C-alpha positions as a Python dict, from the first residue, in 0.01 Angstrom:
ca = {
    (1, 'M'): (0, 0, 0),
    (2, 'Y'): (265, -267, 77),
    (3, 'A'): (437, -469, -208),
    (4, 'W'): (247, -788, -126),
    (5, 'Q'): (-74, -610, -131),
    (6, 'R'): (-32, -476, -486),
    (7, 'F'): (85, -826, -598),
    (8, 'C'): (-245, -980, -466),
    (9, 'L'): (-442, -700, -664),
    (10, 'G'): (-261, -773, -979),
    (11, 'L'): (-289, -1160, -928),
    (12, 'F'): (-647, -1128, -896),
    (13, 'A'): (-718, -880, -1132),
    (14, 'S'): (-563, -1093, -1420),
    (15, 'L'): (-800, -1389, -1354),
    (16, 'P'): (-1096, -1288, -1545),
    (17, 'W'): (-908, -1158, -1839),
    (18, 'T'): (-724, -1497, -1886),
    (19, 'S'): (-1090, -1674, -1873),
    (20, 'L'): (-1166, -1442, -2152),
    (21, 'V'): (-861, -1501, -2362),
    (22, 'A'): (-902, -1857, -2371),
    (23, 'A'): (-1260, -1840, -2526),
    (24, 'E'): (-1158, -1939, -2875),
    (25, 'F'): (-913, -2119, -3071),
    (26, 'Y'): (-826, -2198, -3433),
    (27, 'I'): (-832, -2533, -3644),
    (28, 'D'): (-624, -2514, -3957),
    (29, 'N'): (-698, -2696, -4274),
    (30, 'A'): (-358, -2870, -4228),
    (31, 'N'): (-449, -2987, -3895),
    (32, 'L'): (-446, -3363, -3871),
    (33, 'S'): (-766, -3389, -3679),
    (34, 'V'): (-958, -3268, -3984),
    (35, 'V'): (-1076, -3566, -4217),
    (36, 'Y'): (-1137, -3510, -4599),
    (37, 'Y'): (-1353, -3710, -4819),
    (38, 'S'): (-1386, -3674, -5197),
    (39, 'M'): (-1422, -3872, -5519),
    (40, 'G'): (-1097, -3709, -5676),
    (41, 'N'): (-747, -3806, -5608),
    (42, 'A'): (-651, -3434, -5624),
    (43, 'A'): (-915, -3275, -5438),
    (44, 'W'): (-848, -3120, -5086),
    (45, 'T'): (-478, -3097, -5181),
    (46, 'Q'): (-293, -2865, -4946),
    (47, 'Y'): (-123, -2546, -5089),
    (48, 'S'): (79, -2313, -4913),
    (49, 'T'): (370, -2063, -4956),
    (50, 'Q'): (602, -2379, -4938),
    (51, 'L'): (389, -2631, -5149),
    (52, 'G'): (296, -2435, -5449),
    (53, 'T'): (-32, -2264, -5519),
    (54, 'I'): (-328, -2247, -5763),
    (55, 'T'): (-321, -2009, -6077),
    (56, 'L'): (-616, -1839, -6208),
    (57, 'N'): (-603, -1751, -6582),
    (58, 'V'): (-816, -1445, -6698),
    (59, 'N'): (-744, -1231, -7008),
    (60, 'N'): (-410, -1416, -7087),
    (61, 'Q'): (-299, -1358, -6753),
    (62, 'S'): (-192, -1598, -6472),
    (63, 'I'): (-298, -1475, -6121),
    (64, 'P'): (-151, -1706, -5830),
    (65, 'V'): (-399, -1779, -5540),
    (66, 'D'): (-187, -1610, -5258),
    (67, 'A'): (-158, -1857, -4970),
    (68, 'G'): (48, -1607, -4782),
    (69, 'M'): (-274, -1424, -4700),
    (70, 'C'): (-438, -1730, -4528),
    (71, 'Y'): (-422, -1835, -4178),
    (72, 'D'): (-91, -2026, -4129),
    (73, 'E'): (-17, -1944, -4483),
    (74, 'S'): (-226, -2232, -4639),
    (75, 'Y'): (-562, -2359, -4774),
    (76, 'S'): (-702, -2683, -4917),
    (77, 'P'): (-937, -2656, -5224),
    (78, 'C'): (-1197, -2888, -5375),
    (79, 'M'): (-1467, -2874, -5647),
    (80, 'T'): (-1816, -2965, -5629),
    (81, 'A'): (-1779, -3232, -5926),
    (82, 'D'): (-1554, -3421, -5660),
    (83, 'E'): (-1844, -3454, -5385),
    (84, 'C'): (-1617, -3298, -5129),
    (85, 'Q'): (-1673, -3316, -4751),
    (86, 'A'): (-1440, -3239, -4464),
    (87, 'Q'): (-1517, -3341, -4096),
    (88, 'I'): (-1397, -3113, -3830),
    (89, 'P'): (-1399, -3249, -3461),
    (90, 'F'): (-1405, -2981, -3170),
    (91, 'A'): (-1472, -2921, -2814),
    (92, 'G'): (-1678, -2619, -2770),
    (93, 'T'): (-2013, -2436, -2802),
    (94, 'G'): (-1981, -2331, -3153),
    (95, 'I'): (-1767, -2319, -3491),
    (96, 'T'): (-1740, -2084, -3771),
    (97, 'I'): (-1587, -2177, -4122),
    (98, 'Y'): (-1339, -1928, -4309),
    (99, 'V'): (-1243, -1970, -4663),
    (100, 'M'): (-1023, -1822, -4928),
    (101, 'N'): (-1281, -1678, -5155),
    (102, 'A'): (-1095, -1716, -5510),
    (103, 'G'): (-1183, -1784, -5863),
    (104, 'F'): (-1456, -1666, -6089),
    (105, 'Q'): (-1783, -1826, -5932),
    (106, 'G'): (-1929, -1783, -5610),
    (107, 'V'): (-1937, -2044, -5306),
    (108, 'N'): (-2223, -2251, -5200),
    (109, 'A'): (-2184, -2499, -4900),
    (110, 'S'): (-2350, -2653, -4623),
    (111, 'L'): (-2256, -2705, -4263),
    (112, 'S'): (-2384, -2949, -4013),
    (113, 'V'): (-2302, -3029, -3646),
    (114, 'D'): (-2358, -3373, -3506),
    (115, 'G'): (-2621, -3444, -3776),
    (116, 'A'): (-2861, -3250, -3563),
    (117, 'Y'): (-2808, -2894, -3704),
    (118, 'S'): (-2731, -2770, -4044),
    (119, 'V'): (-2741, -2452, -4236),
    (120, 'N'): (-2653, -2366, -4585),
    (121, 'G'): (-2455, -2037, -4705),
    (122, 'T'): (-2334, -1868, -5012),
    (123, 'I'): (-2099, -1597, -5095),
    (124, 'P'): (-2073, -1422, -5426),
    (125, 'P'): (-1759, -1425, -5656),
    (126, 'P'): (-1463, -1222, -5556),
    (127, 'T'): (-1406, -911, -5746),
    (128, 'P'): (-1129, -818, -5995),
    (129, 'P'): (-830, -747, -6054),
    (130, 'S'): (-727, -1019, -5789),
    (131, 'Y'): (-1034, -1229, -5790),
    (132, 'Q'): (-939, -1356, -5445),
    (133, 'T'): (-1056, -1230, -5084),
    (134, 'P'): (-887, -1416, -4806),
    (135, 'R'): (-1057, -1506, -4455),
    (136, 'V'): (-1403, -1488, -4553),
    (137, 'S'): (-1671, -1599, -4300),
    (138, 'L'): (-1872, -1863, -4489),
    (139, 'L'): (-2081, -2053, -4239),
    (140, 'A'): (-2129, -2064, -3858),
    (141, 'I'): (-2337, -2268, -3586),
    (142, 'Q'): (-2315, -2117, -3235),
    (143, 'S'): (-2464, -2145, -2906),
    (144, 'L'): (-2439, -2519, -2865),
    (145, 'A'): (-2393, -2697, -2548),
    (146, 'Y'): (-2059, -2746, -2464),
    (147, 'A'): (-1929, -3093, -2546),
    (148, 'Y'): (-1739, -3291, -2802),
    (149, 'H'): (-1908, -3224, -3163),
    (150, 'V'): (-1829, -3309, -3531),
    (151, 'A'): (-1885, -3034, -3790),
    (152, 'T'): (-1929, -3154, -4155),
    (153, 'L'): (-1862, -2918, -4446),
    (154, 'S'): (-2009, -3005, -4765),
    (155, 'I'): (-1956, -2822, -5111),
    (156, 'L'): (-2273, -2777, -5329),
    (157, 'D'): (-2331, -2648, -5676),
    (158, 'W'): (-2315, -2285, -5775),
    (159, 'D'): (-2583, -2167, -5972),
    (160, 'A'): (-2644, -2514, -6121),
    (161, 'G'): (-2273, -2560, -6193),
    (162, 'D'): (-1933, -2649, -6059),
    (163, 'T'): (-1769, -2431, -5832),
    (164, 'S'): (-1446, -2442, -5596),
    (165, 'L'): (-1407, -2409, -5205),
    (166, 'Y'): (-1080, -2298, -5067),
    (167, 'F'): (-1081, -2416, -4680),
    (168, 'D'): (-875, -2197, -4486),
    (169, 'Y'): (-971, -2260, -4117),
    (170, 'A'): (-1230, -2297, -3841),
    (171, 'Q'): (-1273, -2071, -3549),
    (172, 'V'): (-1410, -2262, -3240),
    (173, 'E'): (-1584, -2084, -2934),
    (174, 'D'): (-1493, -2309, -2618),
    (175, 'S'): (-1698, -2118, -2357),
    (176, 'N'): (-2050, -2096, -2262),
    (177, 'I'): (-1991, -1717, -2224),
    (178, 'Q'): (-2018, -1549, -2559),
    (179, 'T'): (-1754, -1292, -2604),
    (180, 'T'): (-1661, -1047, -2880),
    (181, 'T'): (-1371, -1206, -3057),
    (182, 'S'): (-1157, -1090, -3341),
    (183, 'Q'): (-987, -1282, -3624),
    (184, 'P'): (-612, -1372, -3642),
    (185, 'S'): (-419, -1063, -3815),
    (186, 'T'): (-414, -1065, -4199),
    (187, 'P'): (-50, -1068, -4348),
    (188, 'S'): (31, -807, -4618),
    (189, 'P'): (-33, -920, -4965),
    (190, 'A'): (241, -1109, -5131),
    (191, 'N'): (157, -1004, -5490),
    (192, 'T'): (17, -699, -5688),
    (193, 'F'): (-317, -882, -5762),
    (194, 'S'): (-439, -855, -5397),
    (195, 'S'): (-751, -662, -5352),
    (196, 'A'): (-694, -324, -5162),
    (197, 'S'): (-1040, -268, -5032),
    (198, 'P'): (-1224, -485, -4767),
    (199, 'V'): (-1521, -699, -4891),
    (200, 'T'): (-1800, -763, -4649),
    (201, 'M'): (-1965, -1101, -4683),
    (202, 'S'): (-2279, -1244, -4544),
    (203, 'T'): (-2250, -1520, -4301),
    (204, 'S'): (-2521, -1792, -4226),
    (205, 'I'): (-2538, -1853, -3853),
    (206, 'V'): (-2722, -2122, -3644),
    (207, 'N'): (-2840, -2042, -3285),
    (208, 'A'): (-2903, -2369, -3102),
    (209, 'I'): (-3152, -2213, -2867),
    (210, 'A'): (-3510, -2257, -2959),
    (211, 'T'): (-3710, -2474, -3224),
    (212, 'T'): (-3782, -2185, -3472),
    (213, 'R'): (-3707, -2165, -3843),
    (214, 'E'): (-3724, -1852, -4043),
    (215, 'T'): (-3603, -1728, -4396),
    (216, 'T'): (-3525, -1363, -4477),
    (217, 'T'): (-3367, -1227, -4764),
    (218, 'G'): (-3175, -1534, -4874),
    (219, 'T'): (-3029, -1586, -4521),
    (220, 'T'): (-3147, -1884, -4338),
    (221, 'T'): (-3121, -1886, -3965),
    (222, 'A'): (-3217, -2222, -3800),
    (223, 'A'): (-3240, -2327, -3446),
    (224, 'A'): (-3309, -2634, -3246),
    (225, 'S'): (-3308, -2717, -2885),
    (226, 'Y'): (-3039, -2937, -2731),
    (227, 'T'): (-3156, -3158, -2472),
    (228, 'S'): (-2917, -3448, -2480),
    (229, 'A'): (-2835, -3618, -2146),
    (230, 'S'): (-2480, -3651, -2239),
    (231, 'S'): (-2441, -3299, -2353),
    (232, 'S'): (-2596, -3206, -2021),
    (233, 'T'): (-2331, -3402, -1830),
    (234, 'A'): (-2071, -3251, -2040),
    (235, 'S'): (-2201, -2895, -1958),
    (236, 'G'): (-2196, -2957, -1590),
    (237, 'C'): (-1816, -3109, -1608),
    (238, 'S'): (-1734, -2799, -1810),
    (239, 'H'): (-1885, -2572, -1522),
    (240, 'C'): (-1663, -2771, -1272),
    (241, 'L'): (-1348, -2743, -1464),
    (242, 'R'): (-1394, -2381, -1502),
    (243, 'V'): (-1462, -2339, -1115),
    (244, 'I'): (-1144, -2541, -1045),
    (245, 'E'): (-953, -2348, -1320),
    (246, 'I'): (-1046, -2010, -1107),
    (247, 'A'): (-1035, -2167, -759),
    (248, 'V'): (-669, -2288, -811),
    (249, 'P'): (-497, -1974, -897),
    (250, 'C'): (-691, -1810, -596),
    (251, 'V'): (-580, -2074, -338),
    (252, 'I'): (-189, -2059, -463),
    (253, 'G'): (-216, -1671, -430),
    (254, 'A'): (-350, -1690, -84),
    (255, 'L'): (-78, -1932, 11),
    (256, 'L'): (178, -1715, -125),
    (257, 'V'): (62, -1420, 48),
    (258, 'T'): (30, -1596, 375),
    (259, 'G'): (378, -1717, 334),
    (260, 'V'): (503, -1371, 273),
    (261, 'I'): (312, -1242, 562),
    (262, 'L'): (461, -1508, 803),
    (263, 'Y'): (827, -1458, 674),
    (264, 'L'): (798, -1088, 755),
    (265, 'K'): (680, -1132, 1094),
    (266, 'L'): (955, -1375, 1160),
    (267, 'R'): (1219, -1143, 1044),
    (268, 'R'): (1066, -880, 1277),
    (269, 'A'): (1068, -1096, 1563),
    (270, 'K'): (1419, -1204, 1516),
    (271, 'A'): (1542, -840, 1475),
    (272, 'K'): (1362, -751, 1805),
    (273, 'Q'): (1518, -1053, 2010),
    (274, 'P'): (1871, -995, 2176),
    (275, 'T'): (2126, -1285, 2101),
    (276, 'D'): (2317, -1434, 2384),
    (277, 'S'): (2653, -1343, 2229),
    (278, 'C'): (2583, -999, 2255),
    (279, 'I'): (2511, -961, 2631),
    (280, 'P'): (2823, -871, 2827),
    (281, 'E'): (2924, -1073, 3126),
    (282, 'P'): (2882, -883, 3463),
    (283, 'F'): (3175, -757, 3621),
    (284, 'V'): (3281, -893, 3970),
    (285, 'A'): (3544, -701, 4151),
    (286, 'Q'): (3804, -930, 4323),
    (287, 'R'): (3920, -843, 4668),
    (288, 'S'): (4289, -807, 4695),
    (289, 'P'): (4454, -957, 5026),
    (290, 'S'): (4425, -711, 5307),
    (291, 'L'): (4763, -582, 5427),
    (292, 'L'): (4859, -632, 5796),
    (293, 'T'): (4918, -341, 6042),
    (294, 'P'): (5287, -310, 6192),
    (295, 'A'): (5148, -402, 6547),
    (296, 'A'): (5026, -729, 6376),
    (297, 'E'): (5331, -785, 6200),
    (298, 'E'): (5542, -753, 6524),
    (299, 'K'): (5329, -1009, 6709),
    (300, 'A'): (5353, -1241, 6408),
    (301, 'R'): (5748, -1231, 6418),
    (302, 'L'): (5754, -1303, 6801),
    (303, 'R'): (5514, -1588, 6776),
    (304, 'A'): (5738, -1709, 6479),
    (305, 'A'): (6051, -1668, 6699),
    (306, 'Q'): (5916, -1829, 7005),
    (307, 'S'): (5812, -2147, 6799),
}
């Protein structure tokens, strides 16, 4: 196999993998596109490894909430008493909310997208001795039509009392192809109070596929059809963009291969064609003047003497 053939195979084989890698992205709590609303002035304050943290007090012991375990090492907390909401704009087909589950109460919250789809979700309190679990999936709405959406996160009372929500980040699906994705890697704990064992939390997910609603074991799964004309147009445009995204690298690769082939052919043709400077000139033998015989010389002398 020639080198250019191996190059083409590698180029075309990498195109599907590129489309899968670009199937999700993350919106951090500190992203300027996130709009926060609350009744309290100190609500939704950003905490990070550089800006300080919240301290949990239990049994005469102070436990800092470790921002270093969060995505981008920051989180934004708010309490239900402040009537907190956060609006997260995104372009894609789904969104999942991740929180730092910290404190001594559980979390109760709701998530809606464009005011059409909504779901409630709860997670139990974190376990001692750290009383904090990072990157917990709280709420999710998936299988939307690809378009520009606005997700609204609201904090609700926990067991008829106040609680806190520590918003970490949102994971956005931006492809109509559902792929298996993984969360960003979790950094090592920065203090001795971090929980050593992983904790599995339930996640409420909305699939916008059919007009059904069912309730099972405290987990609500809601669904609705999405028939907006603008969403259909946006979905069609997204398909066009993805076709162009795949076609352009293919065309560029084909042009590169064609150029390489033409270049090799020209080099081969030049190598076979002899140049004019290498052709020797034909040898032409020059005749030397013929010598006269003695009789002819004698006649010549007599003619010269008579004249």
